[in-house]
Tab-separated table of C-alpha atoms and ligand atoms in Angstrom:
chain	number	residue	atom	x	y	z
A	1	MET	CA	-19.608	11.582	9.620
A	2	LYS	CA	-17.159	12.590	6.939
A	3	LEU	CA	-16.455	10.137	4.137
A	4	ILE	CA	-12.758	10.269	3.247
A	5	ASP	CA	-12.668	10.205	-0.549
A	6	GLY	CA	-9.580	8.258	-1.575
A	7	ASN	CA	-10.452	8.514	-5.271
A	8	ALA	CA	-10.515	12.320	-5.158
A	9	ILE	CA	-7.330	12.639	-3.072
A	10	ALA	CA	-5.496	10.144	-5.309
A	11	ALA	CA	-6.624	12.056	-8.415
A	12	LYS	CA	-5.215	15.259	-6.892
A	13	ILE	CA	-1.873	13.537	-6.234
A	14	ARG	CA	-1.796	12.266	-9.835
A	15	ASP	CA	-2.467	15.842	-11.043
A	16	GLU	CA	0.431	17.076	-8.923
A	17	MET	CA	2.699	14.350	-10.311
A	18	ARG	CA	1.690	15.107	-13.905
A	19	ALA	CA	2.373	18.819	-13.391
A	20	GLU	CA	5.772	18.114	-11.829
A	21	ILE	CA	6.791	15.698	-14.605
A	22	GLU	CA	5.725	18.209	-17.286
A	23	LYS	CA	7.350	21.192	-15.622
A	24	GLU	CA	10.659	19.427	-15.144
A	25	GLY	CA	10.542	17.698	-18.527
A	26	ILE	CA	11.532	14.341	-17.038
A	27	LYS	CA	10.590	10.824	-18.176
A	28	PRO	CA	10.712	8.353	-15.288
A	29	LYS	CA	10.132	4.665	-15.996
A	30	LEU	CA	8.548	1.959	-13.866
A	31	THR	CA	9.010	-1.707	-14.737
A	32	ALA	CA	6.653	-4.233	-13.166
A	33	MET	CA	7.165	-7.960	-13.117
A	34	LEU	CA	4.107	-10.163	-13.192
A	35	VAL	CA	4.763	-13.840	-12.530
A	36	GLY	CA	2.088	-16.410	-13.346
A	37	ASN	CA	-1.628	-16.040	-13.946
A	38	ASN	CA	-3.084	-14.711	-10.690
A	39	PRO	CA	-6.066	-12.635	-11.954
A	40	ALA	CA	-5.992	-10.199	-9.012
A	41	SER	CA	-2.265	-9.550	-9.557
A	42	ALA	CA	-2.895	-8.916	-13.260
A	43	VAL	CA	-5.572	-6.325	-12.376
A	44	TYR	CA	-3.292	-4.588	-9.840
A	45	VAL	CA	-0.407	-4.389	-12.335
A	46	ARG	CA	-2.682	-3.085	-15.090
A	47	ASN	CA	-4.054	-0.391	-12.745
A	48	LYS	CA	-0.530	0.687	-11.900
A	49	GLN	CA	0.356	0.873	-15.590
A	50	LYS	CA	-2.749	2.925	-16.366
A	51	ALA	CA	-1.909	5.369	-13.571
A	52	CYS	CA	1.658	5.697	-14.915
A	53	GLU	CA	0.383	6.504	-18.415
A	54	GLU	CA	-1.992	9.100	-17.017
A	55	VAL	CA	0.808	11.126	-15.400
A	56	GLY	CA	3.538	10.643	-18.017
A	57	ILE	CA	5.591	7.873	-16.440
A	58	ASP	CA	6.822	5.231	-18.900
A	59	SER	CA	5.832	1.755	-17.845
A	60	GLU	CA	6.587	-1.756	-18.892
A	61	ILE	CA	5.114	-5.033	-17.696
A	62	ILE	CA	7.372	-8.070	-17.918
A	63	LYS	CA	5.190	-11.179	-17.895
A	64	LEU	CA	6.873	-14.342	-16.701
A	65	GLU	CA	5.703	-17.958	-16.611
A	66	GLU	CA	4.295	-19.400	-13.384
A	67	SER	CA	7.001	-22.089	-13.638
A	68	ILE	CA	9.968	-19.685	-13.829
A	69	SER	CA	12.854	-20.670	-11.575
A	70	GLU	CA	14.078	-18.418	-8.806
A	71	ARG	CA	17.429	-18.133	-10.558
A	72	ASP	CA	15.888	-16.941	-13.809
A	73	LEU	CA	13.730	-14.382	-12.009
A	74	LEU	CA	16.747	-13.060	-10.117
A	75	GLU	CA	18.552	-12.764	-13.463
A	76	VAL	CA	15.733	-10.599	-14.874
A	77	ILE	CA	15.989	-8.367	-11.797
A	78	ARG	CA	19.767	-8.128	-12.193
A	79	ARG	CA	19.330	-6.909	-15.770
A	80	LEU	CA	16.762	-4.317	-14.707
A	81	ASN	CA	19.042	-3.103	-11.906
A	82	GLU	CA	21.630	-2.333	-14.577
A	83	ASP	CA	19.184	-0.898	-17.112
A	84	LYS	CA	19.708	2.880	-17.075
A	85	LYS	CA	16.208	3.528	-18.453
A	86	THR	CA	14.423	1.768	-15.583
A	87	ASN	CA	14.057	3.950	-12.483
A	88	GLY	CA	11.620	1.858	-10.465
A	89	ILE	CA	11.251	-1.930	-10.230
A	90	ILE	CA	8.317	-3.752	-8.668
A	91	VAL	CA	7.590	-7.455	-8.462
A	92	GLN	CA	3.894	-8.088	-7.963
A	93	LEU	CA	3.319	-10.382	-4.973
A	94	PRO	CA	2.416	-13.148	-4.229
A	95	LEU	CA	4.991	-15.257	-6.070
A	96	PRO	CA	4.787	-18.975	-6.959
A	97	GLU	CA	5.985	-21.225	-4.164
A	98	GLN	CA	9.329	-22.196	-5.763
A	99	ILE	CA	10.456	-18.576	-5.385
A	100	SER	CA	11.519	-16.926	-2.130
A	101	GLU	CA	9.859	-13.510	-1.847
A	102	ASN	CA	12.586	-12.339	0.489
A	103	LYS	CA	15.362	-13.250	-1.966
A	104	VAL	CA	13.534	-11.403	-4.745
A	105	ILE	CA	12.974	-8.297	-2.628
A	106	GLU	CA	16.619	-8.306	-1.547
A	107	ALA	CA	17.790	-8.608	-5.181
A	108	ILE	CA	16.228	-5.311	-6.235
A	109	ASP	CA	18.603	-2.337	-6.238
A	110	PRO	CA	17.508	-0.371	-3.119
A	111	LEU	CA	17.643	2.834	-5.202
A	112	LYS	CA	15.046	1.347	-7.577
A	113	ASP	CA	12.950	-0.309	-4.872
A	114	VAL	CA	9.850	1.873	-5.249
A	115	ASP	CA	7.711	-0.577	-3.240
A	116	GLY	CA	10.029	0.128	-0.307
A	117	PHE	CA	10.171	-3.517	0.790
A	118	HIS	CA	13.988	-3.917	0.622
A	119	PRO	CA	15.543	-4.355	4.077
A	120	ILE	CA	17.700	-1.266	3.469
A	121	ASN	CA	14.638	0.893	2.834
A	122	MET	CA	12.794	-0.720	5.762
A	123	GLY	CA	15.863	0.067	7.864
A	124	PHE	CA	15.888	3.729	6.833
A	125	LEU	CA	12.210	3.917	7.774
A	126	LEU	CA	12.764	2.326	11.168
A	127	ALA	CA	15.691	4.669	11.767
A	128	GLY	CA	13.351	7.602	11.240
A	129	GLU	CA	14.949	8.658	7.932
A	130	PRO	CA	12.475	7.237	5.392
A	131	ARG	CA	13.623	6.936	1.757
A	132	PHE	CA	11.150	4.722	-0.125
A	133	VAL	CA	8.144	4.075	2.096
A	134	PRO	CA	5.751	1.257	1.078
A	135	SER	CA	2.819	2.751	-0.834
A	136	THR	CA	-0.064	1.654	1.382
A	137	PRO	CA	1.267	3.130	4.655
A	138	GLN	CA	2.346	6.291	2.838
A	139	GLY	CA	-1.104	6.491	1.217
A	140	ILE	CA	-2.810	6.146	4.600
A	141	LYS	CA	-0.729	8.985	6.026
A	142	GLU	CA	-1.558	11.253	3.064
A	143	LEU	CA	-5.275	10.386	3.261
A	144	VAL	CA	-5.465	11.479	6.876
A	145	LEU	CA	-3.364	14.636	6.416
A	146	ARG	CA	-5.125	15.765	3.243
A	147	SER	CA	-8.505	15.259	4.931
A	148	GLY	CA	-7.503	17.926	7.430
A	149	TYR	CA	-6.498	15.690	10.351
A	150	GLY	CA	-3.130	15.240	12.041
A	151	PHE	CA	-1.230	12.612	14.006
A	152	ASP	CA	0.635	14.655	16.617
A	153	GLY	CA	-0.018	13.147	20.053
A	154	LYS	CA	-2.843	11.008	18.675
A	155	HIS	CA	-3.222	7.378	19.652
A	156	VAL	CA	-3.163	5.340	16.452
A	157	VAL	CA	-4.159	1.686	16.837
A	158	ILE	CA	-3.238	-0.547	13.896
A	159	VAL	CA	-4.805	-4.006	13.668
A	160	GLY	CA	-2.443	-6.117	11.531
A	161	ARG	CA	1.361	-6.456	11.613
A	162	SER	CA	2.234	-7.386	8.034
A	163	ASN	CA	5.476	-6.220	6.451
A	164	ILE	CA	3.562	-4.316	3.777
A	165	VAL	CA	0.992	-2.466	5.919
A	166	GLY	CA	0.986	-2.689	9.727
A	167	LYS	CA	4.698	-2.662	10.544
A	168	PRO	CA	5.845	0.064	8.105
A	169	LEU	CA	2.821	2.202	9.032
A	170	ALA	CA	3.771	1.985	12.710
A	171	ALA	CA	7.338	3.076	11.891
A	172	LEU	CA	6.120	5.898	9.633
A	173	LEU	CA	3.768	7.353	12.239
A	174	LEU	CA	6.459	7.190	14.926
A	175	CYS	CA	8.684	9.473	12.834
A	176	LYS	CA	9.117	12.949	14.250
A	177	ASP	CA	7.091	14.631	11.521
A	178	ALA	CA	4.046	12.575	12.577
A	179	ASN	CA	4.540	12.055	16.329
A	180	ALA	CA	1.742	9.584	16.893
A	181	THR	CA	1.531	7.165	19.807
A	182	VAL	CA	1.237	3.820	18.057
A	183	THR	CA	-0.173	0.479	19.178
A	184	VAL	CA	0.041	-2.516	16.838
A	185	CYS	CA	-2.361	-5.443	17.360
A	186	HIS	CA	-2.462	-8.921	15.819
A	187	SER	CA	-4.143	-12.279	16.252
A	188	HIS	CA	-2.536	-12.859	19.674
A	189	THR	CA	-3.590	-9.501	21.115
A	190	LYS	CA	-5.677	-9.918	24.257
A	191	TYR	CA	-8.763	-7.785	24.905
A	192	LEU	CA	-8.598	-6.437	21.345
A	193	ASN	CA	-11.878	-4.516	21.697
A	194	GLU	CA	-10.556	-2.588	24.643
A	195	VAL	CA	-7.390	-1.650	22.775
A	196	THR	CA	-9.137	-0.559	19.576
A	197	LYS	CA	-11.638	1.469	21.607
A	198	GLU	CA	-8.741	3.629	22.813
A	199	ALA	CA	-7.870	4.670	19.255
A	200	ASP	CA	-8.180	8.253	18.064
A	201	ILE	CA	-7.275	6.826	14.668
A	202	LEU	CA	-8.022	3.156	14.043
A	203	VAL	CA	-6.417	1.377	11.076
A	204	ALA	CA	-7.808	-2.025	10.094
A	205	ALA	CA	-5.460	-4.203	7.993
A	206	ILE	CA	-6.634	-7.685	8.823
A	207	GLY	CA	-8.127	-9.277	5.712
A	208	LYS	CA	-11.453	-10.290	7.339
A	209	ALA	CA	-14.680	-8.820	6.007
A	210	GLY	CA	-16.506	-6.573	8.491
A	211	PHE	CA	-14.261	-7.631	11.399
A	212	ILE	CA	-14.295	-4.226	13.140
A	213	GLY	CA	-17.740	-3.713	14.665
A	214	GLU	CA	-19.383	-0.829	16.469
A	215	GLU	CA	-18.261	-2.090	19.891
A	216	MET	CA	-14.591	-1.793	18.856
A	217	VAL	CA	-14.655	1.872	17.874
A	218	LYS	CA	-14.432	5.039	19.979
A	219	ASP	CA	-16.961	7.850	19.486
A	220	GLY	CA	-15.587	10.596	17.273
A	221	SER	CA	-12.576	8.609	16.038
A	222	ILE	CA	-11.151	8.341	12.528
A	223	VAL	CA	-11.324	4.900	10.935
A	224	ILE	CA	-9.075	3.836	8.054
A	225	ASP	CA	-10.123	0.586	6.405
A	226	VAL	CA	-7.299	-1.083	4.470
A	227	GLY	CA	-9.038	-4.420	3.939
A	228	ILE	CA	-10.067	-5.659	0.513
A	229	ASN	CA	-12.297	-8.725	0.807
A	230	ARG	CA	-14.505	-10.394	-1.780
A	231	ILE	CA	-17.915	-11.445	-0.545
A	232	GLU	CA	-20.626	-13.203	-2.507
A	233	ASP	CA	-23.252	-10.889	-4.007
A	234	LYS	CA	-25.726	-12.474	-6.384
A	235	THR	CA	-27.116	-9.072	-7.398
A	236	ARG	CA	-23.798	-8.265	-9.126
A	237	LYS	CA	-22.874	-9.518	-12.545
A	238	SER	CA	-19.512	-10.701	-11.229
A	239	GLY	CA	-21.237	-12.592	-8.394
A	240	TYR	CA	-19.229	-10.771	-5.720
A	241	ARG	CA	-18.467	-7.361	-4.284
A	242	LEU	CA	-15.571	-5.867	-2.370
A	243	VAL	CA	-15.865	-4.923	1.284
A	244	GLY	CA	-13.379	-3.766	3.892
A	245	ASP	CA	-12.354	-5.065	7.308
A	246	VAL	CA	-14.727	-2.600	8.990
A	247	ASP	CA	-18.475	-3.081	9.312
A	248	PHE	CA	-19.078	0.276	7.647
A	249	ASP	CA	-22.816	0.586	8.332
A	250	ALA	CA	-22.403	-0.340	11.986
A	251	VAL	CA	-19.714	2.259	12.757
A	252	LYS	CA	-20.494	5.098	10.353
A	253	ASP	CA	-22.729	7.104	12.703
A	254	LYS	CA	-20.248	6.861	15.537
A	255	VAL	CA	-17.092	8.123	13.862
A	256	GLU	CA	-15.730	11.530	12.873
A	257	ALA	CA	-14.442	10.206	9.551
A	258	ILE	CA	-14.089	6.903	7.727
A	259	THR	CA	-12.709	5.563	4.436
A	260	PRO	CA	-14.985	3.548	2.150
A	261	VAL	CA	-14.061	0.269	0.427
A	262	PRO	CA	-13.610	0.505	-2.473
A	263	GLY	CA	-12.527	4.115	-2.988
A	264	GLY	CA	-10.485	4.698	0.173
A	265	VAL	CA	-6.968	3.367	0.707
A	266	GLY	CA	-6.800	1.368	-2.566
A	267	PRO	CA	-6.418	4.270	-5.029
A	268	MET	CA	-3.901	5.936	-2.700
A	269	THR	CA	-1.651	2.889	-2.838
A	270	VAL	CA	-1.335	3.278	-6.607
A	271	ALA	CA	-0.847	7.065	-6.394
A	272	MET	CA	2.010	6.757	-3.900
A	273	LEU	CA	3.799	4.293	-6.184
A	274	LEU	CA	3.910	7.092	-8.770
A	275	VAL	CA	5.326	9.479	-6.168
A	276	ASN	CA	8.037	6.927	-5.316
A	277	THR	CA	8.891	6.403	-9.003
A	278	VAL	CA	9.409	10.126	-9.577
A	279	LYS	CA	11.523	10.230	-6.428
A	280	ALA	CA	13.604	7.282	-7.696
A	281	TYR	CA	14.220	9.081	-11.005
A	282	LYS	CA	15.459	12.151	-9.162
A	283	MET	CA	17.683	10.188	-6.824
A	284	GLN	CA	19.442	8.259	-9.592
B	301	NDP	P1	-1.799	-10.200	6.220
B	301	NDP	O1	-2.648	-11.407	6.070
B	301	NDP	O2	-0.365	-10.268	5.888
B	301	NDP	O3	-1.917	-9.696	7.749
B	301	NDP	C1	-3.111	-9.695	8.433
B	301	NDP	C2	-2.862	-9.258	9.863
B	301	NDP	O4	-4.104	-9.282	10.558
B	301	NDP	C3	-1.898	-10.170	10.624
B	301	NDP	O5	-0.980	-9.407	11.375
B	301	NDP	C4	-2.812	-10.968	11.539
B	301	NDP	O6	-2.233	-11.327	12.776
B	301	NDP	C5	-3.934	-9.953	11.785
B	301	NDP	N1	-5.140	-10.659	12.203
B	301	NDP	C6	-5.753	-11.681	11.553
B	301	NDP	N2	-6.824	-12.094	12.280
B	301	NDP	C7	-6.869	-11.322	13.391
B	301	NDP	C8	-7.719	-11.269	14.511
B	301	NDP	N3	-8.761	-12.109	14.653
B	301	NDP	N4	-7.479	-10.331	15.461
B	301	NDP	C9	-6.427	-9.490	15.344
B	301	NDP	N5	-5.591	-9.490	14.290
B	301	NDP	C10	-5.804	-10.396	13.324
B	301	NDP	O7	-2.556	-9.061	5.432
B	301	NDP	P2	-2.038	-7.714	4.707
B	301	NDP	O8	-1.478	-6.760	5.692
B	301	NDP	O9	-1.267	-8.066	3.507
B	301	NDP	O10	-3.466	-7.171	4.209
B	301	NDP	C11	-4.518	-6.885	5.101
B	301	NDP	C12	-5.741	-6.512	4.304
B	301	NDP	O11	-5.473	-5.317	3.583
B	301	NDP	C13	-6.172	-7.522	3.230
B	301	NDP	O12	-7.567	-7.510	3.113
B	301	NDP	C14	-5.530	-6.996	1.967
B	301	NDP	O13	-6.242	-7.396	0.808
B	301	NDP	C15	-5.650	-5.528	2.191
B	301	NDP	N6	-4.642	-4.716	1.498
B	301	NDP	C16	-5.105	-3.603	0.862
B	301	NDP	C17	-4.244	-2.756	0.239
B	301	NDP	C18	-4.791	-1.531	-0.397
B	301	NDP	O14	-4.136	-0.953	-1.242
B	301	NDP	N7	-5.972	-1.075	-0.008
B	301	NDP	C19	-2.804	-3.031	0.164
B	301	NDP	C20	-2.403	-4.183	0.944
B	301	NDP	C21	-3.319	-4.989	1.568
B	301	NDP	P3	-0.986	-12.390	12.853
B	301	NDP	O15	0.203	-11.609	12.404
B	301	NDP	O16	-0.929	-12.726	14.302
B	301	NDP	O17	-1.345	-13.524	11.961
């Protein structure tokens, strides 16, 4: 079994980004909006900022009150759309319930939409002409390719159909530079085990700790675990640890390659956001 090292591959991508930014003497800027006090969101945004600093991308975090109205948030986005110094805009999700995520996503200038969630960018992706691709699917593709595997003619089974992982990943791998055969499963899929067992490459994006067991995985397949789940662990100072959607110990001896959690898809998601920000700078 080969362990796919997302930390190492993400570090390589950051090196490439740093070299490109230095060589071209450019100064892209990413602005992140953080609404409310969700501790996980604060950690994600801080990690993104740290990664920006490391490669020479300017970054700014705009912190907004949990109680902010939708109108006021849209006004902040409007100002950033017009701000010549800001190349990429992200709004950390989830948002408080008084705010429509869709309205916020649609308010971002599609040329600054480095998360790739705007319907225009989703449309480009579905049309097979990707512009900004959401970071997690793009990170998954890079992980597999840079580990020496390909997608051409492979059966990729994705469990999970969210707008941020499952659906854009399916569209990305159907593009003609990937040429995978893609099956997308969800909570209404019948005979799930039989479908996942057909996968040459199995992607788990479910949000349920250890959901994918040995009986769901084909011998010699590649398993990509997107899940990030907290489970109680009294031996840790924090009282918990992070695990994926795959029962790692149960499947590890059966597969050709697998990503760990943490240290697999997670760091790639941040790295691809940097790639998108540099791309945004160049496109503007
Ligand atoms: P969502 O909750 O939006 O989607 C989960 C998907 O899993 C849904 O499509 C759901 O089906 C499906 N599902 C749930 N239960 C079952 C079941 N019993 N059988 C089959 N399918 C099922 O999650 P996200 O896509 O946002 O995230 C998935 C996981 O990935 C989470 O753990 C999240 O934390 C993690 N994540 C990690 C990232 C990273 O950078 N590593 C980035 C983004 C997410 P249905 O649609 O029918 O409800």
